[in-house]
Amino acid sequence: MSKERYIAAKQRLAEKRTAEGFKPRAVASTDRLPPGQTLTDGFPVLDLGVQPDMPLDKWTLTIDGLVETPRTLSWADFTALPPFEDISDFHCVTTWSKFDCRWAGVSFLSLYELVKPLPEAQFVYFTSYDGYSTNVPLEKCLDDDVLIATHFDGQPLELKHGAPARVIIPKLYAWKGAKFLNGIRFLAEDQLGFWELRGYSNGGDPWTEDRYA
Ligand SMILES: Nc1nc2c(c(=O)[nH]1)N[C@H]1C(S)=C(S)[C@@H](COP(=O)(O)O)O[C@H]1N2
Ligand SMILES: [Mo]
């Protein structure tokens, strides 16, 4: 399916569900498996039909916006940061979940300490090599399980899963985690990302089923 048709189809579905009256729950579920999700052992791939293959010697990660020390990191710079590992569950808004994903890379907090966001910074806007973007409140990014992953299950990320580096924010739907990461911008005002502009919610909390805008 062409990229444009796929994106339009997902957007129409989100709009249809919203028109049908789909609403997030007032009370969050306390189950490990969020409401409306089905467990999978596999690892489906969700992308825009583009998997940009960035050579590591050309790869950069630019962290800027409302920070004291903006940085553009090379792969060598990035991988010299303190290593971080975490096991977490993964929830895609298209209703599949995967438990116990073992990610390794660099914690968001390490990047935070590196660039020193200013007090005005309240939101984070992530951009990717495939043209993707997504936005998350800074507070959600500072959770102790948030990282920029370079490895899954002890192996370097596969290209289809966002190599060489992708964001993982376990407590939000997985569209909030940018694969093929290229930029992190700290902002005072929220700025909607790719799916947030196309019918998906701004919040993205799986336990209240905050799926659609
Ligand atoms: N750059 C980029 N990141 C992305 C996406 C994308 O299309 N491009 N899709 C998002 C969505 S909708 C999901 S569910 C997860 C899927 O990750 P996976 O393909 O490794 O399962 O990546 C998210 N991050
Ligand atoms: Mo997704």
mmCIF file of C-alpha atoms and ligand atoms in Angstrom:
data_model
loop_
_atom_site.group_PDB
_atom_site.id
_atom_site.type_symbol
_atom_site.label_atom_id
_atom_site.label_comp_id
_atom_site.label_asym_id
_atom_site.label_seq_id
_atom_site.Cartn_x
_atom_site.Cartn_y
_atom_site.Cartn_z
ATOM 1 C CA MET A 1 0.000 0.000 0.000
ATOM 2 C CA SER A 2 1.324 3.450 -0.782
ATOM 3 C CA LYS A 3 2.437 5.595 2.097
ATOM 4 C CA GLU A 4 -0.228 8.262 1.439
ATOM 5 C CA ARG A 5 -3.092 5.763 1.189
ATOM 6 C CA TYR A 6 -2.028 4.031 4.419
ATOM 7 C CA ILE A 7 -1.773 7.293 6.326
ATOM 8 C CA ALA A 8 -5.157 8.478 5.001
ATOM 9 C CA ALA A 9 -6.765 5.136 5.927
ATOM 10 C CA LYS A 10 -5.513 5.311 9.518
ATOM 11 C CA GLN A 11 -6.656 8.899 9.795
ATOM 12 C CA ARG A 12 -10.169 7.999 8.494
ATOM 13 C CA LEU A 13 -10.429 5.158 11.010
ATOM 14 C CA ALA A 14 -9.495 7.451 13.901
ATOM 15 C CA GLU A 15 -12.093 9.980 12.728
ATOM 16 C CA LYS A 16 -14.744 7.264 12.364
ATOM 17 C CA ARG A 17 -14.176 5.964 15.899
ATOM 18 C CA THR A 18 -14.313 9.503 17.267
ATOM 19 C CA ALA A 19 -17.535 10.195 15.315
ATOM 20 C CA GLU A 20 -19.020 6.972 16.747
ATOM 21 C CA GLY A 21 -18.504 8.495 20.163
ATOM 22 C CA PHE A 22 -15.389 6.652 21.312
ATOM 23 C CA LYS A 23 -14.172 8.354 24.486
ATOM 24 C CA PRO A 24 -11.272 7.768 26.815
ATOM 25 C CA ARG A 25 -12.201 6.182 30.162
ATOM 26 C CA ALA A 26 -12.700 8.433 33.158
ATOM 27 C CA VAL A 27 -11.042 5.831 35.407
ATOM 28 C CA ALA A 28 -7.764 4.233 34.379
ATOM 29 C CA SER A 29 -7.536 0.447 34.248
ATOM 30 C CA THR A 30 -5.068 -1.055 36.710
ATOM 31 C CA ASP A 31 -4.462 -4.213 34.646
ATOM 32 C CA ARG A 32 -1.013 -4.824 33.238
ATOM 33 C CA LEU A 33 -2.614 -5.365 29.809
ATOM 34 C CA PRO A 34 -4.389 -2.082 29.004
ATOM 35 C CA PRO A 35 -8.081 -2.221 27.978
ATOM 36 C CA GLY A 36 -8.782 -3.148 24.365
ATOM 37 C CA GLN A 37 -5.295 -4.599 23.836
ATOM 38 C CA THR A 38 -4.330 -8.149 22.764
ATOM 39 C CA LEU A 39 -1.002 -9.729 23.679
ATOM 40 C CA THR A 40 1.352 -10.772 20.896
ATOM 41 C CA ASP A 41 4.587 -12.739 20.991
ATOM 42 C CA GLY A 42 5.615 -11.370 17.624
ATOM 43 C CA PHE A 43 6.895 -7.910 16.936
ATOM 44 C CA PRO A 44 4.761 -6.219 14.265
ATOM 45 C CA VAL A 45 6.258 -3.319 12.317
ATOM 46 C CA LEU A 46 4.442 0.007 12.103
ATOM 47 C CA ASP A 47 5.927 2.699 9.901
ATOM 48 C CA LEU A 48 5.127 5.154 7.126
ATOM 49 C CA GLY A 49 6.409 2.816 4.421
ATOM 50 C CA VAL A 50 9.895 4.311 4.600
ATOM 51 C CA GLN A 51 12.794 2.769 6.515
ATOM 52 C CA PRO A 52 15.677 5.240 6.128
ATOM 53 C CA ASP A 53 18.998 3.431 6.333
ATOM 54 C CA MET A 54 21.329 5.965 7.966
ATOM 55 C CA PRO A 55 25.022 5.019 7.905
ATOM 56 C CA LEU A 56 26.362 5.471 11.430
ATOM 57 C CA ASP A 57 29.084 7.852 10.228
ATOM 58 C CA LYS A 58 26.381 10.168 8.818
ATOM 59 C CA TRP A 59 23.907 9.771 11.694
ATOM 60 C CA THR A 60 23.388 12.686 14.058
ATOM 61 C CA LEU A 61 21.047 13.510 16.898
ATOM 62 C CA THR A 62 20.340 17.215 17.364
ATOM 63 C CA ILE A 63 19.004 18.266 20.759
ATOM 64 C CA ASP A 64 17.951 21.904 20.834
ATOM 65 C CA GLY A 65 15.196 24.388 21.628
ATOM 66 C CA LEU A 66 14.926 25.743 25.162
ATOM 67 C CA VAL A 67 18.163 24.320 26.515
ATOM 68 C CA GLU A 68 21.365 25.801 27.969
ATOM 69 C CA THR A 69 23.677 23.795 25.742
ATOM 70 C CA PRO A 70 22.225 22.630 22.409
ATOM 71 C CA ARG A 71 24.139 19.681 20.953
ATOM 72 C CA THR A 72 24.410 17.751 17.733
ATOM 73 C CA LEU A 73 25.700 14.336 18.701
ATOM 74 C CA SER A 74 27.556 11.980 16.388
ATOM 75 C CA TRP A 75 27.079 8.235 16.827
ATOM 76 C CA ALA A 76 30.391 8.186 18.759
ATOM 77 C CA ASP A 77 29.211 11.007 21.035
ATOM 78 C CA PHE A 78 25.856 9.325 21.603
ATOM 79 C CA THR A 79 27.187 5.873 22.367
ATOM 80 C CA ALA A 80 29.776 7.320 24.784
ATOM 81 C CA LEU A 81 26.917 8.378 27.104
ATOM 82 C CA PRO A 82 26.221 6.157 30.135
ATOM 83 C CA PRO A 83 24.581 2.868 29.143
ATOM 84 C CA PHE A 84 21.027 2.217 30.297
ATOM 85 C CA GLU A 85 18.879 -0.926 30.183
ATOM 86 C CA ASP A 86 15.247 -1.486 31.019
ATOM 87 C CA ILE A 87 12.573 -4.121 30.543
ATOM 88 C CA SER A 88 9.117 -2.763 29.746
ATOM 89 C CA ASP A 89 5.821 -3.502 28.006
ATOM 90 C CA PHE A 90 4.951 -2.079 24.582
ATOM 91 C CA HIS A 91 1.433 -1.003 23.594
ATOM 92 C CA CYS A 92 0.476 -0.069 20.029
ATOM 93 C CA VAL A 93 -2.760 1.868 19.527
ATOM 94 C CA THR A 94 -3.716 -0.609 16.765
ATOM 95 C CA THR A 95 -4.449 -2.917 19.783
ATOM 96 C CA TRP A 96 -1.423 -5.184 20.070
ATOM 97 C CA SER A 97 0.808 -5.265 23.143
ATOM 98 C CA LYS A 98 4.092 -6.993 23.793
ATOM 99 C CA PHE A 99 5.313 -7.723 27.328
ATOM 100 C CA ASP A 100 8.877 -7.714 28.663
ATOM 101 C CA CYS A 101 10.749 -5.926 25.903
ATOM 102 C CA ARG A 102 14.408 -5.675 26.857
ATOM 103 C CA TRP A 103 15.739 -2.343 25.600
ATOM 104 C CA ALA A 104 19.214 -0.874 25.946
ATOM 105 C CA GLY A 105 20.603 2.508 24.973
ATOM 106 C CA VAL A 106 20.768 5.886 26.669
ATOM 107 C CA SER A 107 18.249 7.133 29.211
ATOM 108 C CA PHE A 108 16.299 10.276 28.387
ATOM 109 C CA LEU A 109 17.555 11.654 31.682
ATOM 110 C CA SER A 110 21.180 11.459 30.466
ATOM 111 C CA LEU A 111 20.293 13.639 27.474
ATOM 112 C CA TYR A 112 18.389 15.980 29.760
ATOM 113 C CA GLU A 113 21.471 16.404 31.943
ATOM 114 C CA LEU A 114 23.646 16.919 28.867
ATOM 115 C CA VAL A 115 21.686 19.826 27.348
ATOM 116 C CA LYS A 116 20.147 21.266 30.528
ATOM 117 C CA PRO A 117 16.618 22.347 29.530
ATOM 118 C CA LEU A 118 15.558 25.798 30.718
ATOM 119 C CA PRO A 119 12.728 26.104 33.259
ATOM 120 C CA GLU A 120 10.351 27.251 30.447
ATOM 121 C CA ALA A 121 10.723 23.916 28.637
ATOM 122 C CA GLN A 122 7.520 21.905 29.186
ATOM 123 C CA PHE A 123 7.149 19.853 26.003
ATOM 124 C CA VAL A 124 9.347 17.660 23.837
ATOM 125 C CA TYR A 125 9.057 17.333 20.059
ATOM 126 C CA PHE A 126 10.824 14.351 18.479
ATOM 127 C CA THR A 127 11.723 14.167 14.770
ATOM 128 C CA SER A 128 12.884 11.253 12.645
ATOM 129 C CA TYR A 129 14.757 10.465 9.445
ATOM 130 C CA ASP A 130 11.551 9.208 7.771
ATOM 131 C CA GLY A 131 9.730 12.528 8.265
ATOM 132 C CA TYR A 132 7.882 11.281 11.359
ATOM 133 C CA SER A 133 7.383 13.421 14.442
ATOM 134 C CA THR A 134 5.643 13.108 17.781
ATOM 135 C CA ASN A 135 5.164 15.261 20.878
ATOM 136 C CA VAL A 136 5.208 14.391 24.574
ATOM 137 C CA PRO A 137 5.026 16.490 27.761
ATOM 138 C CA LEU A 138 8.526 16.762 29.237
ATOM 139 C CA GLU A 139 7.318 15.305 32.532
ATOM 140 C CA LYS A 140 6.362 12.021 30.779
ATOM 141 C CA CYS A 141 9.834 11.811 29.236
ATOM 142 C CA LEU A 142 11.452 12.003 32.664
ATOM 143 C CA ASP A 143 9.922 8.737 33.850
ATOM 144 C CA ASP A 144 12.546 6.190 34.954
ATOM 145 C CA ASP A 145 11.776 3.802 32.062
ATOM 146 C CA VAL A 146 12.188 6.231 29.147
ATOM 147 C CA LEU A 147 15.169 5.748 26.873
ATOM 148 C CA ILE A 148 16.612 6.161 23.418
ATOM 149 C CA ALA A 149 17.118 2.522 22.506
ATOM 150 C CA THR A 150 19.879 1.231 20.275
ATOM 151 C CA HIS A 151 19.401 -2.436 21.232
ATOM 152 C CA PHE A 152 16.512 -4.854 21.614
ATOM 153 C CA ASP A 153 16.962 -8.176 23.401
ATOM 154 C CA GLY A 154 20.751 -7.794 23.400
ATOM 155 C CA GLN A 155 20.997 -7.151 19.647
ATOM 156 C CA PRO A 156 21.381 -3.864 17.733
ATOM 157 C CA LEU A 157 17.957 -2.609 16.616
ATOM 158 C CA GLU A 158 16.787 -3.956 13.293
ATOM 159 C CA LEU A 159 16.200 -1.306 10.643
ATOM 160 C CA LYS A 160 12.461 -2.022 10.547
ATOM 161 C CA HIS A 161 12.273 -1.368 14.288
ATOM 162 C CA GLY A 162 13.889 2.054 13.976
ATOM 163 C CA ALA A 163 17.670 1.626 13.782
ATOM 164 C CA PRO A 164 19.986 2.989 14.792
ATOM 165 C CA ALA A 165 18.136 4.698 17.652
ATOM 166 C CA ARG A 166 14.483 4.963 18.679
ATOM 167 C CA VAL A 167 12.592 6.456 21.579
ATOM 168 C CA ILE A 168 10.795 4.166 24.038
ATOM 169 C CA ILE A 169 8.174 5.653 26.385
ATOM 170 C CA PRO A 170 6.599 2.511 27.853
ATOM 171 C CA LYS A 171 3.643 4.129 29.615
ATOM 172 C CA LEU A 172 2.311 5.796 26.440
ATOM 173 C CA TYR A 173 1.058 4.227 23.204
ATOM 174 C CA ALA A 174 4.013 3.330 21.042
ATOM 175 C CA TRP A 175 3.352 6.000 18.405
ATOM 176 C CA LYS A 176 4.780 8.437 21.009
ATOM 177 C CA GLY A 177 8.174 6.752 20.558
ATOM 178 C CA ALA A 178 9.942 7.967 17.418
ATOM 179 C CA LYS A 179 11.928 5.378 15.461
ATOM 180 C CA PHE A 180 14.882 6.519 13.263
ATOM 181 C CA LEU A 181 15.402 9.357 15.740
ATOM 182 C CA ASN A 182 17.093 12.489 14.430
ATOM 183 C CA GLY A 183 16.031 15.373 16.681
ATOM 184 C CA ILE A 184 14.775 16.260 20.144
ATOM 185 C CA ARG A 185 13.488 19.799 20.686
ATOM 186 C CA PHE A 186 12.488 21.288 24.019
ATOM 187 C CA LEU A 187 9.535 23.697 23.761
ATOM 188 C CA ALA A 188 7.464 25.982 25.976
ATOM 189 C CA GLU A 189 4.305 25.368 23.925
ATOM 190 C CA ASP A 190 3.040 21.996 22.761
ATOM 191 C CA GLN A 191 3.436 21.267 19.040
ATOM 192 C CA LEU A 192 1.457 18.361 17.547
ATOM 193 C CA GLY A 193 3.331 15.550 15.810
ATOM 194 C CA PHE A 194 2.545 13.397 12.781
ATOM 195 C CA TRP A 195 -0.307 11.244 14.140
ATOM 196 C CA GLU A 196 -1.423 13.860 16.651
ATOM 197 C CA LEU A 197 -2.295 16.006 13.600
ATOM 198 C CA ARG A 198 -4.131 13.058 11.992
ATOM 199 C CA GLY A 199 -6.730 11.941 14.494
ATOM 200 C CA TYR A 200 -4.700 10.371 17.282
ATOM 201 C CA SER A 201 -4.930 11.792 20.779
ATOM 202 C CA ASN A 202 -2.406 14.155 22.242
ATOM 203 C CA GLY A 203 -2.204 12.252 25.543
ATOM 204 C CA GLY A 204 -1.826 8.639 24.405
ATOM 205 C CA ASP A 205 -2.411 6.928 27.770
ATOM 206 C CA PRO A 206 -3.154 3.199 27.168
ATOM 207 C CA TRP A 207 -4.885 2.646 30.552
ATOM 208 C CA THR A 208 -7.621 5.181 29.843
ATOM 209 C CA GLU A 209 -7.687 4.222 26.145
ATOM 210 C CA ASP A 210 -6.833 7.757 25.164
ATOM 211 C CA ARG A 211 -6.535 6.724 21.524
ATOM 212 C CA TYR A 212 -8.177 9.386 19.350
ATOM 213 C CA ALA A 213 -8.316 13.138 19.301
HETATM 214 N N1 LIG B 1 9.993 7.338 12.736
HETATM 215 C C1 LIG B 1 8.875 6.645 13.003
HETATM 216 N N2 LIG B 1 8.649 6.282 14.271
HETATM 217 C C2 LIG B 1 7.538 5.580 14.588
HETATM 218 C C3 LIG B 1 6.585 5.251 13.607
HETATM 219 C C4 LIG B 1 6.855 5.657 12.272
HETATM 220 O O1 LIG B 1 6.068 5.432 11.331
HETATM 221 N N3 LIG B 1 8.016 6.352 12.004
HETATM 222 N N4 LIG B 1 5.462 4.546 13.965
HETATM 223 C C5 LIG B 1 5.057 4.580 15.370
HETATM 224 C C6 LIG B 1 4.054 3.602 15.707
HETATM 225 S S1 LIG B 1 2.474 3.943 15.230
HETATM 226 C C7 LIG B 1 4.339 2.491 16.464
HETATM 227 S S2 LIG B 1 3.136 1.439 17.007
HETATM 228 C C8 LIG B 1 5.739 2.111 16.762
HETATM 229 C C9 LIG B 1 5.990 0.779 16.125
HETATM 230 O O2 LIG B 1 7.263 0.284 16.399
HETATM 231 P P1 LIG B 1 7.677 -1.103 15.729
HETATM 232 O O3 LIG B 1 7.543 -0.936 14.243
HETATM 233 O O4 LIG B 1 9.068 -1.372 16.162
HETATM 234 O O5 LIG B 1 6.692 -2.124 16.236
HETATM 235 O O6 LIG B 1 6.672 3.058 16.266
HETATM 236 C C10 LIG B 1 6.257 4.400 16.298
HETATM 237 N N5 LIG B 1 7.363 5.227 15.875
HETATM 238 MO MO MO B 2 1.156 2.358 16.414
#
